[in-house]
PDB file of C-alpha atoms in Angstrom:
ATOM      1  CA  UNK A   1     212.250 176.043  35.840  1.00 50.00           C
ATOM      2  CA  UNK A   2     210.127 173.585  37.216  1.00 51.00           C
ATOM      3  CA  UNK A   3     206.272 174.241  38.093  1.00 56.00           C
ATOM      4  CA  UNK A   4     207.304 173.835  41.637  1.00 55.00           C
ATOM      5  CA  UNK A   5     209.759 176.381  41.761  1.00 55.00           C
ATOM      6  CA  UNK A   6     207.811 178.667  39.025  1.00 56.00           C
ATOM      7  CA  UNK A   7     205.123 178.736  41.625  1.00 55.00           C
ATOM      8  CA  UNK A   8     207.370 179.085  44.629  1.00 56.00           C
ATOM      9  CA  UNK A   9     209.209 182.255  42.887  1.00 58.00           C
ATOM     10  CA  UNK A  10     206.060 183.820  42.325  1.00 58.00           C
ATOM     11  CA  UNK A  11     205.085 183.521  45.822  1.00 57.00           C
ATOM     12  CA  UNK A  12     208.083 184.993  47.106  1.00 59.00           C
ATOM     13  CA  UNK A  13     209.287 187.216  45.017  1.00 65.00           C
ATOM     14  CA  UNK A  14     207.659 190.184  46.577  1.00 64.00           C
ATOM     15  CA  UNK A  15     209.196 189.428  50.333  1.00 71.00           C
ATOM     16  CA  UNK A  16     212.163 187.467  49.793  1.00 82.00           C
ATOM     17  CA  UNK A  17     215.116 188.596  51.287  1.00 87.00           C
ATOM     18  CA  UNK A  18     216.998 187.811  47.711  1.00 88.00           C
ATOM     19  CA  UNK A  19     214.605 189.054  45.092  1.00 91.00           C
ATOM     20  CA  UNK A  20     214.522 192.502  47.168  1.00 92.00           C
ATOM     21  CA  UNK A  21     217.996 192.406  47.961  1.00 94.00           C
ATOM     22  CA  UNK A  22     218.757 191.743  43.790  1.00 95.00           C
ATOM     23  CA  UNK A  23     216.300 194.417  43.038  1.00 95.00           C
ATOM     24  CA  UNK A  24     218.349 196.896  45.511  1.00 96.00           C
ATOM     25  CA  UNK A  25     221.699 195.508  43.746  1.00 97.00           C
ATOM     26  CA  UNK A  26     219.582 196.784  40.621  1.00 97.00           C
ATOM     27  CA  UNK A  27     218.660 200.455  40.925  1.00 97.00           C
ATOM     28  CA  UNK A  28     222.520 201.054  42.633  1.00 97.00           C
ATOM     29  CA  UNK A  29     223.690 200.113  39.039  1.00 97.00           C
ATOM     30  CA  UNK A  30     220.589 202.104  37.094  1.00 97.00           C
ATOM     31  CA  UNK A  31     221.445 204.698  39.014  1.00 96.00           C
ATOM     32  CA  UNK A  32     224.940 205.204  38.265  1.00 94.00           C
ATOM     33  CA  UNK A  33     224.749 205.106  34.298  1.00 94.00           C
ATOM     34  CA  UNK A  34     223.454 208.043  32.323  1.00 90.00           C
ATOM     35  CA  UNK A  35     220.037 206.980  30.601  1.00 92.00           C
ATOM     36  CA  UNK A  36     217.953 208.407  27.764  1.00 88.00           C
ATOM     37  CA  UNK A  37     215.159 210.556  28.726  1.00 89.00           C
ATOM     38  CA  UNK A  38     212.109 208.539  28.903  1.00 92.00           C
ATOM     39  CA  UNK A  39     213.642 205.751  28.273  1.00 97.00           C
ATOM     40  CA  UNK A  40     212.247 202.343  27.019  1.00 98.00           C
ATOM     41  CA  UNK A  41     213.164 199.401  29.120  1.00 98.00           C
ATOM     42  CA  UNK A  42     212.500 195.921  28.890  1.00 98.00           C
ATOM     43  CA  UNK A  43     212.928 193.341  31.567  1.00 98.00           C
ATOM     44  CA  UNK A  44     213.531 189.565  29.519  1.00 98.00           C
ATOM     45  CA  UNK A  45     212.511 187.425  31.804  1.00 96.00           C
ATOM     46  CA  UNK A  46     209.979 189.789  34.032  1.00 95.00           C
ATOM     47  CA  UNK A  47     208.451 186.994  36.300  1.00 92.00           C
ATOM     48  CA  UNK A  48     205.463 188.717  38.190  1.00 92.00           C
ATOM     49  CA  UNK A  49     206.502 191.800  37.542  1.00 95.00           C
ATOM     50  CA  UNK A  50     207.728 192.894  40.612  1.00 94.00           C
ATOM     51  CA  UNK A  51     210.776 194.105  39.026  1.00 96.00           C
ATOM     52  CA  UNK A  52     208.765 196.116  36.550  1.00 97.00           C
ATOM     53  CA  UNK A  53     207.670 198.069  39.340  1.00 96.00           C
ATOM     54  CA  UNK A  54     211.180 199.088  40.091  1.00 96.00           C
ATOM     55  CA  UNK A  55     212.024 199.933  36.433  1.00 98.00           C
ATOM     56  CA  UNK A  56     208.842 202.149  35.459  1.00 97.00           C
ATOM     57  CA  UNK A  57     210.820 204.874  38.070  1.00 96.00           C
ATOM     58  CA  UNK A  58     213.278 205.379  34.435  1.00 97.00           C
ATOM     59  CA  UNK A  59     210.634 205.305  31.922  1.00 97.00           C
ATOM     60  CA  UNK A  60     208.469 202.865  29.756  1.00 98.00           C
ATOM     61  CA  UNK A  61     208.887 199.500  30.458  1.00 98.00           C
ATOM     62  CA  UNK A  62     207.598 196.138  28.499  1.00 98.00           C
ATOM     63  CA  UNK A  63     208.550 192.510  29.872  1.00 98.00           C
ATOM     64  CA  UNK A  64     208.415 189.302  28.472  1.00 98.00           C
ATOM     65  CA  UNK A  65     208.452 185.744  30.299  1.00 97.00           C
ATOM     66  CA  UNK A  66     207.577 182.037  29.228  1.00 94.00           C
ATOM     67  CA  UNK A  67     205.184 181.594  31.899  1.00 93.00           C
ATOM     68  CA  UNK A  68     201.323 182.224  31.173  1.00 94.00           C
ATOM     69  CA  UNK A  69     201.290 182.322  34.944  1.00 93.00           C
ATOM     70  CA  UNK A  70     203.698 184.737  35.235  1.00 92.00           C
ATOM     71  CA  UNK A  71     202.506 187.198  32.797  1.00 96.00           C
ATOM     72  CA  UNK A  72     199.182 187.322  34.259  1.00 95.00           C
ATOM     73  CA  UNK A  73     200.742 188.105  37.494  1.00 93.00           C
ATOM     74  CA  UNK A  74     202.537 190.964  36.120  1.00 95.00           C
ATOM     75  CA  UNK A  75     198.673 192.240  34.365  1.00 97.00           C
ATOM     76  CA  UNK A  76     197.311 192.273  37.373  1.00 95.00           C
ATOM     77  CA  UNK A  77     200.126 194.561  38.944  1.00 95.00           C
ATOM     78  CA  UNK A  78     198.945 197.248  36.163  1.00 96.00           C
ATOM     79  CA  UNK A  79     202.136 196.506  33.550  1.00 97.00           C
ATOM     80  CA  UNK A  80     200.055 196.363  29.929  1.00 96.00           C
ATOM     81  CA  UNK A  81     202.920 195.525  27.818  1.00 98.00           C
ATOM     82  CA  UNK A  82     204.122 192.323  29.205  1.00 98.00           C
ATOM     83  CA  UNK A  83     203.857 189.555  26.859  1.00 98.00           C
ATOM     84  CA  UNK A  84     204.312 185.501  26.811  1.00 98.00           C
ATOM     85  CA  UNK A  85     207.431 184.562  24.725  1.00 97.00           C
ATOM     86  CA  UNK A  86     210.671 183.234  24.890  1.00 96.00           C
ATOM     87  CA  UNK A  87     213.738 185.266  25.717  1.00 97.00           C
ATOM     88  CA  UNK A  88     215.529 183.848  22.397  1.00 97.00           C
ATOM     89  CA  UNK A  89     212.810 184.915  20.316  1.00 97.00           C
ATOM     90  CA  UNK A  90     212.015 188.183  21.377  1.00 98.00           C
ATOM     91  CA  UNK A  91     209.127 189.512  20.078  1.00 97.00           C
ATOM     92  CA  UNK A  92     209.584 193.183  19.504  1.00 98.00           C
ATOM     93  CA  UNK A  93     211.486 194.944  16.495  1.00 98.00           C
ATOM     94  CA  UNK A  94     214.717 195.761  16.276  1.00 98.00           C
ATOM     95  CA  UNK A  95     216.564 198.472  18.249  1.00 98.00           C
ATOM     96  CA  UNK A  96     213.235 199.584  20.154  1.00 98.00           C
ATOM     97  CA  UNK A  97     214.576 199.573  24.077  1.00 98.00           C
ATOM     98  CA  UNK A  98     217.067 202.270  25.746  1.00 98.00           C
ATOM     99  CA  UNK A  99     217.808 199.287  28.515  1.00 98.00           C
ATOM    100  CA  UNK A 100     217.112 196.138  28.614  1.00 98.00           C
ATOM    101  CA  UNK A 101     217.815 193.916  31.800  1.00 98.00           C
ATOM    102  CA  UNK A 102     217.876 190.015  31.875  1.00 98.00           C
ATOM    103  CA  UNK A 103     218.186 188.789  35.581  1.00 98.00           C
ATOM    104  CA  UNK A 104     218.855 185.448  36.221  1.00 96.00           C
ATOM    105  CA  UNK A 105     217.406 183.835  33.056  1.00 97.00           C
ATOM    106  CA  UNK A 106     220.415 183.527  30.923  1.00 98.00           C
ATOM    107  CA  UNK A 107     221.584 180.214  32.319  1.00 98.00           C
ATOM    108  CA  UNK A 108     218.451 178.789  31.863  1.00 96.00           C
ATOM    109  CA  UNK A 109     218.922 179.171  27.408  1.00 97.00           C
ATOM    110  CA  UNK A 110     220.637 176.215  25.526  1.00 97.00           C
ATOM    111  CA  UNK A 111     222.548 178.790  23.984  1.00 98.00           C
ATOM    112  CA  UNK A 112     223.541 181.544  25.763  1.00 98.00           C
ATOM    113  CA  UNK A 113     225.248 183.696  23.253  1.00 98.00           C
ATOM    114  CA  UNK A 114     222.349 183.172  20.904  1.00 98.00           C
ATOM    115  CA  UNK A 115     220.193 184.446  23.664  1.00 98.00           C
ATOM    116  CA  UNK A 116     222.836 187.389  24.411  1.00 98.00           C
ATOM    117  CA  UNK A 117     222.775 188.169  20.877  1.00 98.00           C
ATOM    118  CA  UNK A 118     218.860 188.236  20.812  1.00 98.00           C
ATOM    119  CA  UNK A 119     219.069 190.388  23.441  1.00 98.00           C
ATOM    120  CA  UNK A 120     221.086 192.962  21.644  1.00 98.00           C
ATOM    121  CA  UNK A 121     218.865 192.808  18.547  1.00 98.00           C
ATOM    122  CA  UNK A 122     216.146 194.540  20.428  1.00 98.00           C
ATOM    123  CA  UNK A 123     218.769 197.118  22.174  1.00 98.00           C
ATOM    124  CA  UNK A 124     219.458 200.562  20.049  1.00 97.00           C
ATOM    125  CA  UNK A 125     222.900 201.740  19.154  1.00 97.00           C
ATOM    126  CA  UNK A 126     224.371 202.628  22.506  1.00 96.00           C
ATOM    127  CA  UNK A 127     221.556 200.941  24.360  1.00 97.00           C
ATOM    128  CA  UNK A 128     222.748 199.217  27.552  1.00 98.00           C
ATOM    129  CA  UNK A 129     221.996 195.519  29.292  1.00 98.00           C
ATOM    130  CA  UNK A 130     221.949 194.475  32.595  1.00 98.00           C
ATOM    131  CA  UNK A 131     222.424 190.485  33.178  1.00 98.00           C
ATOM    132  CA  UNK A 132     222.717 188.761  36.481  1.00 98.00           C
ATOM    133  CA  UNK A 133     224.019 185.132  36.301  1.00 98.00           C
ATOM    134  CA  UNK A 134     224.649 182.803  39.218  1.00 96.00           C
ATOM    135  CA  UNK A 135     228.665 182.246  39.874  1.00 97.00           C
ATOM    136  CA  UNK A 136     230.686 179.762  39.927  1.00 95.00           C
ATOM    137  CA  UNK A 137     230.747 176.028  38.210  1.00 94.00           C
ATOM    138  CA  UNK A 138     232.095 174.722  41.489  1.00 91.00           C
ATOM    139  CA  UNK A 139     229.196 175.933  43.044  1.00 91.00           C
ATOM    140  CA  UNK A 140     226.525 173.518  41.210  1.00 90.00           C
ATOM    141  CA  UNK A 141     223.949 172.004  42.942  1.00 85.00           C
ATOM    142  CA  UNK A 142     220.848 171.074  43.309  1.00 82.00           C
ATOM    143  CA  UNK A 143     219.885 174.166  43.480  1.00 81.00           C
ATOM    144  CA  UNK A 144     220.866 174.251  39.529  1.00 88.00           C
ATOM    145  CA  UNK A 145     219.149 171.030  38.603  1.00 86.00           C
ATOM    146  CA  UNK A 146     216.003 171.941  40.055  1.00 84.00           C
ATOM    147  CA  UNK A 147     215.828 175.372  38.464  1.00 86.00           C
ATOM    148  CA  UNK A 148     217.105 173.726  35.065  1.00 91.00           C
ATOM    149  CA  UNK A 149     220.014 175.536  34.558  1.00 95.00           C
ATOM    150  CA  UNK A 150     223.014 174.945  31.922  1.00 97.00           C
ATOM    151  CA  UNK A 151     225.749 176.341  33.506  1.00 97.00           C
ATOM    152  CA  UNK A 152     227.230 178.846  36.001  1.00 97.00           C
ATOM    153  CA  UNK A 153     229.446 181.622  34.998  1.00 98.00           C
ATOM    154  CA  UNK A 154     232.951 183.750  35.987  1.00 97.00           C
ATOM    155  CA  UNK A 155     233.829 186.967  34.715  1.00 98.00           C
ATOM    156  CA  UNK A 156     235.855 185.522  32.122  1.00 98.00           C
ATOM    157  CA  UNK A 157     233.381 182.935  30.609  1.00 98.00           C
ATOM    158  CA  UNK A 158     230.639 185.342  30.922  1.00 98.00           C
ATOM    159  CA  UNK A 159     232.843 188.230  29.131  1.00 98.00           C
ATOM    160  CA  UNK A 160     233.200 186.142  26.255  1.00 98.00           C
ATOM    161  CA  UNK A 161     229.677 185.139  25.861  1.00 98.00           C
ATOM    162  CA  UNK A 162     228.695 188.616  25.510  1.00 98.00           C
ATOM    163  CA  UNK A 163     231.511 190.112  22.770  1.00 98.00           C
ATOM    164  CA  UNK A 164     230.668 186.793  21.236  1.00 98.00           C
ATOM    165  CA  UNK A 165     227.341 187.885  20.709  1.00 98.00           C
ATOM    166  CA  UNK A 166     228.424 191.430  19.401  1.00 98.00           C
ATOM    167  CA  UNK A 167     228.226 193.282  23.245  1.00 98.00           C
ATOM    168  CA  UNK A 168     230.631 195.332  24.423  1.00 98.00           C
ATOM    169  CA  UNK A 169     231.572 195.546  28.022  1.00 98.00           C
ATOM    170  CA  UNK A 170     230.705 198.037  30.294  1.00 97.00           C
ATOM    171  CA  UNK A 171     232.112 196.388  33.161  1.00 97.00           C
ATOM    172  CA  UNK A 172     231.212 193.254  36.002  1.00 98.00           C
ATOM    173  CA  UNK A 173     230.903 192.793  39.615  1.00 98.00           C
ATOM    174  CA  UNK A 174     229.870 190.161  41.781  1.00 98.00           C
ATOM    175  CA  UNK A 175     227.291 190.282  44.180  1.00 97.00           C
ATOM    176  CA  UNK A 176     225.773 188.342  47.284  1.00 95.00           C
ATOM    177  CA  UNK A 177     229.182 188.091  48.720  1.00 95.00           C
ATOM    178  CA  UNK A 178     229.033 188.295  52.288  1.00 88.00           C
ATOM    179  CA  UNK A 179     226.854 184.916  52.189  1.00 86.00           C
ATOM    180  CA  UNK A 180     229.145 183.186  49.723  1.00 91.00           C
ATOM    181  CA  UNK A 181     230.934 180.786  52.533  1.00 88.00           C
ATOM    182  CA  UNK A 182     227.756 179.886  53.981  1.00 85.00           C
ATOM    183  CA  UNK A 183     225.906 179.281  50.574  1.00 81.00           C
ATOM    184  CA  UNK A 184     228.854 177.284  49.385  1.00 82.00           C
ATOM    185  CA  UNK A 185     228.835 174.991  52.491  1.00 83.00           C
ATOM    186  CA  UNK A 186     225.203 174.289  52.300  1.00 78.00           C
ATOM    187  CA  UNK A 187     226.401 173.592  48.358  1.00 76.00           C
ATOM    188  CA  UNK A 188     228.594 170.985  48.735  1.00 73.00           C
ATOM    189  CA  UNK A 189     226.103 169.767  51.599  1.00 75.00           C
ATOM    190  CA  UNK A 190     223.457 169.379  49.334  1.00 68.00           C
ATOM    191  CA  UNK A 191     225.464 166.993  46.326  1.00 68.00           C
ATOM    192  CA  UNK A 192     225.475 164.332  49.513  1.00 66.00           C
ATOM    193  CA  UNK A 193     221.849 164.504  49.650  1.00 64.00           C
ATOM    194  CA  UNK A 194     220.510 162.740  46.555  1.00 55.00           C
ATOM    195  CA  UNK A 195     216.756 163.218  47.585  1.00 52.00           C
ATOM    196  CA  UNK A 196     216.960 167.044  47.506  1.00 52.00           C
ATOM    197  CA  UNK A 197     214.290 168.203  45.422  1.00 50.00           C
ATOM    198  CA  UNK A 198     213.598 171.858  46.026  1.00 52.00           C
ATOM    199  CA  UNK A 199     216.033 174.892  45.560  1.00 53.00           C
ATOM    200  CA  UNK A 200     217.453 177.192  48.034  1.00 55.00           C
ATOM    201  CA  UNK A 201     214.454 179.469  48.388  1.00 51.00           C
ATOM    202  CA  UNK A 202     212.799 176.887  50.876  1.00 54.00           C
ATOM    203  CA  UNK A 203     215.621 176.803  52.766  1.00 53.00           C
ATOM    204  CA  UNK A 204     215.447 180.239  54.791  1.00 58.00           C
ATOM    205  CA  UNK A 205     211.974 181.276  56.360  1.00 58.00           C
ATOM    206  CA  UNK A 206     210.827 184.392  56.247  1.00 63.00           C
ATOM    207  CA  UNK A 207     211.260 185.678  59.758  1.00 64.00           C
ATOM    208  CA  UNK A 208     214.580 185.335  58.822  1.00 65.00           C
ATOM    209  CA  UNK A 209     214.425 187.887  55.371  1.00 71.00           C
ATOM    210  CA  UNK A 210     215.541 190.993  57.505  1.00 72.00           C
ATOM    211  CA  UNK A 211     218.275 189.901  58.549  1.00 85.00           C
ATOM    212  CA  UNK A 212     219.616 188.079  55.104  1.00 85.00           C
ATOM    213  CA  UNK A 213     218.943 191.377  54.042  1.00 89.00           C
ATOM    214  CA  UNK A 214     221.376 193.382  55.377  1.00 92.00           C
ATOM    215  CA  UNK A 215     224.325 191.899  53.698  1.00 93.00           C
ATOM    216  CA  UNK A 216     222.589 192.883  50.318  1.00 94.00           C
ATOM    217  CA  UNK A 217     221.828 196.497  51.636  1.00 95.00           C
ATOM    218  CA  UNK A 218     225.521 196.894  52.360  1.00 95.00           C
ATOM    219  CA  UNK A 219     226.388 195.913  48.953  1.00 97.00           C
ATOM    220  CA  UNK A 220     223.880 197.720  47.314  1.00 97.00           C
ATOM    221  CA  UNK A 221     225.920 200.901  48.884  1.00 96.00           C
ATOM    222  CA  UNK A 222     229.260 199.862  47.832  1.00 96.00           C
ATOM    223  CA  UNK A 223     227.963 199.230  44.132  1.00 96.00           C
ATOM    224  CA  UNK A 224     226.333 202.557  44.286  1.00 96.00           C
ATOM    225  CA  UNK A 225     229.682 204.049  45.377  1.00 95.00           C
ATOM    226  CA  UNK A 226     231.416 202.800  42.447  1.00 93.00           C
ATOM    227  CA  UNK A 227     232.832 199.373  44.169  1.00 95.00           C
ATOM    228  CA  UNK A 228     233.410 196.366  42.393  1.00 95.00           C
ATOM    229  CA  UNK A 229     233.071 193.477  44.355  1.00 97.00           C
ATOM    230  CA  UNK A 230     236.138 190.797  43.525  1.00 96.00           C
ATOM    231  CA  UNK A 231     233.546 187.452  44.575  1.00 97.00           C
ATOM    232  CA  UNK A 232     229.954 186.483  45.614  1.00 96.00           C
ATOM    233  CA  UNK A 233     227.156 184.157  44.612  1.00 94.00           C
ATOM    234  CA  UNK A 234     226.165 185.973  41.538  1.00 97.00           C
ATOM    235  CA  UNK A 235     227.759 188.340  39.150  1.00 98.00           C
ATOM    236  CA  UNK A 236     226.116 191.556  37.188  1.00 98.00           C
ATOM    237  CA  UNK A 237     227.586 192.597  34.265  1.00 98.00           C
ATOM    238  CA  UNK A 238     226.874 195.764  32.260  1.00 98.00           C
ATOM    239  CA  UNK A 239     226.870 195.387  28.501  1.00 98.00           C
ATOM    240  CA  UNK A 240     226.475 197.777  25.772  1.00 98.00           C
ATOM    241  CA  UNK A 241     225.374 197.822  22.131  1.00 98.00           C
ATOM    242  CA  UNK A 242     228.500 199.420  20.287  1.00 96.00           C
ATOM    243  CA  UNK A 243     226.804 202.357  18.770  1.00 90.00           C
ATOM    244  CA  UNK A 244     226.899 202.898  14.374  1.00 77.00           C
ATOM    245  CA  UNK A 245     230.317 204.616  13.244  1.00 67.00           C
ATOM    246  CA  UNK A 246     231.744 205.023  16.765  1.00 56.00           C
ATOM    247  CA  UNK A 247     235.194 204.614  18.045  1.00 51.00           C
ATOM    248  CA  UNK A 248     235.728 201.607  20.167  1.00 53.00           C
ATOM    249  CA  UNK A 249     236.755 203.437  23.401  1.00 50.00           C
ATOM    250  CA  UNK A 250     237.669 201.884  27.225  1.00 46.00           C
ATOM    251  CA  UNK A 251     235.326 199.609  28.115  1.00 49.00           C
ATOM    252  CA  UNK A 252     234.847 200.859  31.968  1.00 48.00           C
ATOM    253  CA  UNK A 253     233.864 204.364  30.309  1.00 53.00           C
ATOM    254  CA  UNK A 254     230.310 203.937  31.230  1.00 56.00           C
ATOM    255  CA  UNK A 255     231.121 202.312  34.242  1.00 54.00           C
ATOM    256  CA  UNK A 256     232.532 205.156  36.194  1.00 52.00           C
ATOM    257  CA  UNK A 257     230.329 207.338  38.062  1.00 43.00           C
ATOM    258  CA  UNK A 258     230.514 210.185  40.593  1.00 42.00           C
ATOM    259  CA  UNK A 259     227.954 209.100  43.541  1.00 42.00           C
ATOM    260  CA  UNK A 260     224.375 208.904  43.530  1.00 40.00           C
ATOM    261  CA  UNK A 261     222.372 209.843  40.910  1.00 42.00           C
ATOM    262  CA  UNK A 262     220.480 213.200  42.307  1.00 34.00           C
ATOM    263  CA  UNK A 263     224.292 214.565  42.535  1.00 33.00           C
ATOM    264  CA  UNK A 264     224.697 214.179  38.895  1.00 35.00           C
ATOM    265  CA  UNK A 265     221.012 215.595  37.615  1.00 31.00           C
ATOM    266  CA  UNK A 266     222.168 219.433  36.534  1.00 29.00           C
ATOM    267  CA  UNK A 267     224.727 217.599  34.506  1.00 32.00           C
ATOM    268  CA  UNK A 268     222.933 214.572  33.233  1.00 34.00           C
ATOM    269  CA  UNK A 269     221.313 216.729  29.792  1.00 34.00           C
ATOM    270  CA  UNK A 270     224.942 216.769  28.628  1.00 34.00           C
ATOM    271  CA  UNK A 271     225.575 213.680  29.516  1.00 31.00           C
ATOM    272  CA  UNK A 272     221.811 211.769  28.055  1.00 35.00           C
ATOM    273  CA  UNK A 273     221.393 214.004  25.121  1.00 35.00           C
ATOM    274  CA  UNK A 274     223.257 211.573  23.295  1.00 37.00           C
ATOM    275  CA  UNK A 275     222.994 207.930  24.308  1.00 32.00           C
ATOM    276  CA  UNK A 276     220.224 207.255  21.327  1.00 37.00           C
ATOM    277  CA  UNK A 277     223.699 207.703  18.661  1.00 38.00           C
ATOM    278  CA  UNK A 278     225.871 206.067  21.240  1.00 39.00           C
ATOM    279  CA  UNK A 279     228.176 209.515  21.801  1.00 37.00           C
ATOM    280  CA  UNK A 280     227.586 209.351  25.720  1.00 33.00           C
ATOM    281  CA  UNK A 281     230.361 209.770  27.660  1.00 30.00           C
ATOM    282  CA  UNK A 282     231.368 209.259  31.290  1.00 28.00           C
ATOM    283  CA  UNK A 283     232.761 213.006  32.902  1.00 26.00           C
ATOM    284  CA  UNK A 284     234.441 211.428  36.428  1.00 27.00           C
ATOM    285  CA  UNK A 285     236.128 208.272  37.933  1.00 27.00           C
ATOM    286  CA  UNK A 286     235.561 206.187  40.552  1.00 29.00           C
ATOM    287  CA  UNK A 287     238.874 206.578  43.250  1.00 29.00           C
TER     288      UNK A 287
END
């Protein structure tokens, strides 16, 4: 992204109504898929670090980002193990993190199954990723060219980008839906307007973030509940390194959960004692 925007994210990132709503969206899908324990995560892409935070609730976490700016920020919030580096050249060994989780930066690679297949390099056998990508071709903007982005995904195109780069598919759901008729609007607004120069996180003042909010909250419940939501702004999808000498089974296997995860705690050592050989297994299904 631009310096503009790099230093407008990193300003925000800690109040906006969509980095905490996206971060909400988040833990809802942590919390519904059985994890190692003391698992390593990564976050490829980390930003300030903010998200960090959220992910050092699971275990040990490590980021990465391109900015020097960036990775300072996330020092100075206490996270040691964040280093400068791009996300297609990962700089830790192979098969070292339980969950990795790549938020909005895939979009921004050249190559984006040479970036997903980076990604799974540095996942273990059975190890799971969490992408968010922004939805939608028809949707491009300015809000894209500013942010120098490639491309905008569906669940199709972004499917095939990950078992292209050796993933297998958890499952997918979009999120930010509620806003999705006002975003678009302001989307085909802004191709009229040649002289836009900033992206949409100027375009919403903060008084405003409690209310913008709300929609995310609500969503955040349904994804916790096991909802898939058919459209929205942005789309998550939940990947998984096939594990060494395993079956291929149904992809939504992982996906399916019973509720929240302090219901499923007296079951989770059968369920975690195996995710480092891939052997995990799902035990309910969503209605």
């Amino acid at each position: 992204m631009t310096h503009d925007e790099l230093q407008a994210m990193l300003a925000s990132d800690e109040r906006h109504w969509w980095y905490r709503g996206r971060r909400r969206v988040l833990r809802a899908e942590l919390d519904r898929l059985p994890l190692a324990p003391d698992p390593r995560l990564l976050d490829a892409g980390c930003g300030s670090g903010r998200t960090l935070d959220e992910l050092a609730r699971y275990g040990r976490v490590s980021g990465i980002d391109l900015s020097p700016e960036a990775v300072a920020a996330a020092h100075r919030r206490g996270h040691r193990d964040v280093r400068v580096g791009h996300v297609e050249r990962l700089p830790f060994p192979d098969a070292t993190f339980d969950v990795v989780t790549c938020l909005d930066v895939v979009e921004h690679t050249p190559d984006d199954r040479a970036t997903l297949a980076e990604l799974r390099r540095v996942a273990r056998p059975g190890g799971l990723l969490l992408v968010t990508v922004p939805a939608y071709q028809a949707l491009w903007s300015w809000h894209d060219e500013v942010n120098l982005h490639y491309r905008r995904y569906d669940s199709s195109s972004l499917r095939a980008a990950a078992r292209a780069a050796g993933w297998d598919v958890v499952g997918d759901t979009h999120f930010n839906s509620l806003l999705l008729g006002p975003a678009a609007a302001v989307r085909v607004a802004q191709r009229r307007r040649r002289r836009h120069t900033h992206s949409d996180l100027d375009l919403t003042p903060l008084r405003l973030n409690g209310v913008l909010e709300l929609p995310l909250r609500l969503e955040a419940r349904l994804l916790a509940s096991g909802t898939r939501l058919p459209a929205g702004l942005s789309l998550l999808a939940v990947l998984r390194r096939p594990a060494l000498r395993e079956p291929r089974r149904a992809e939504a296997d992982l996906w399916r959960a019973d509720g929240p995860r302090h219901h499923r705690l007296r079951r989770r050592s059968s369920v975690t004692s195996s995710i480092a050989d891939g052997s995990v297994r799902a035990t309910s299904t969503v209605p």
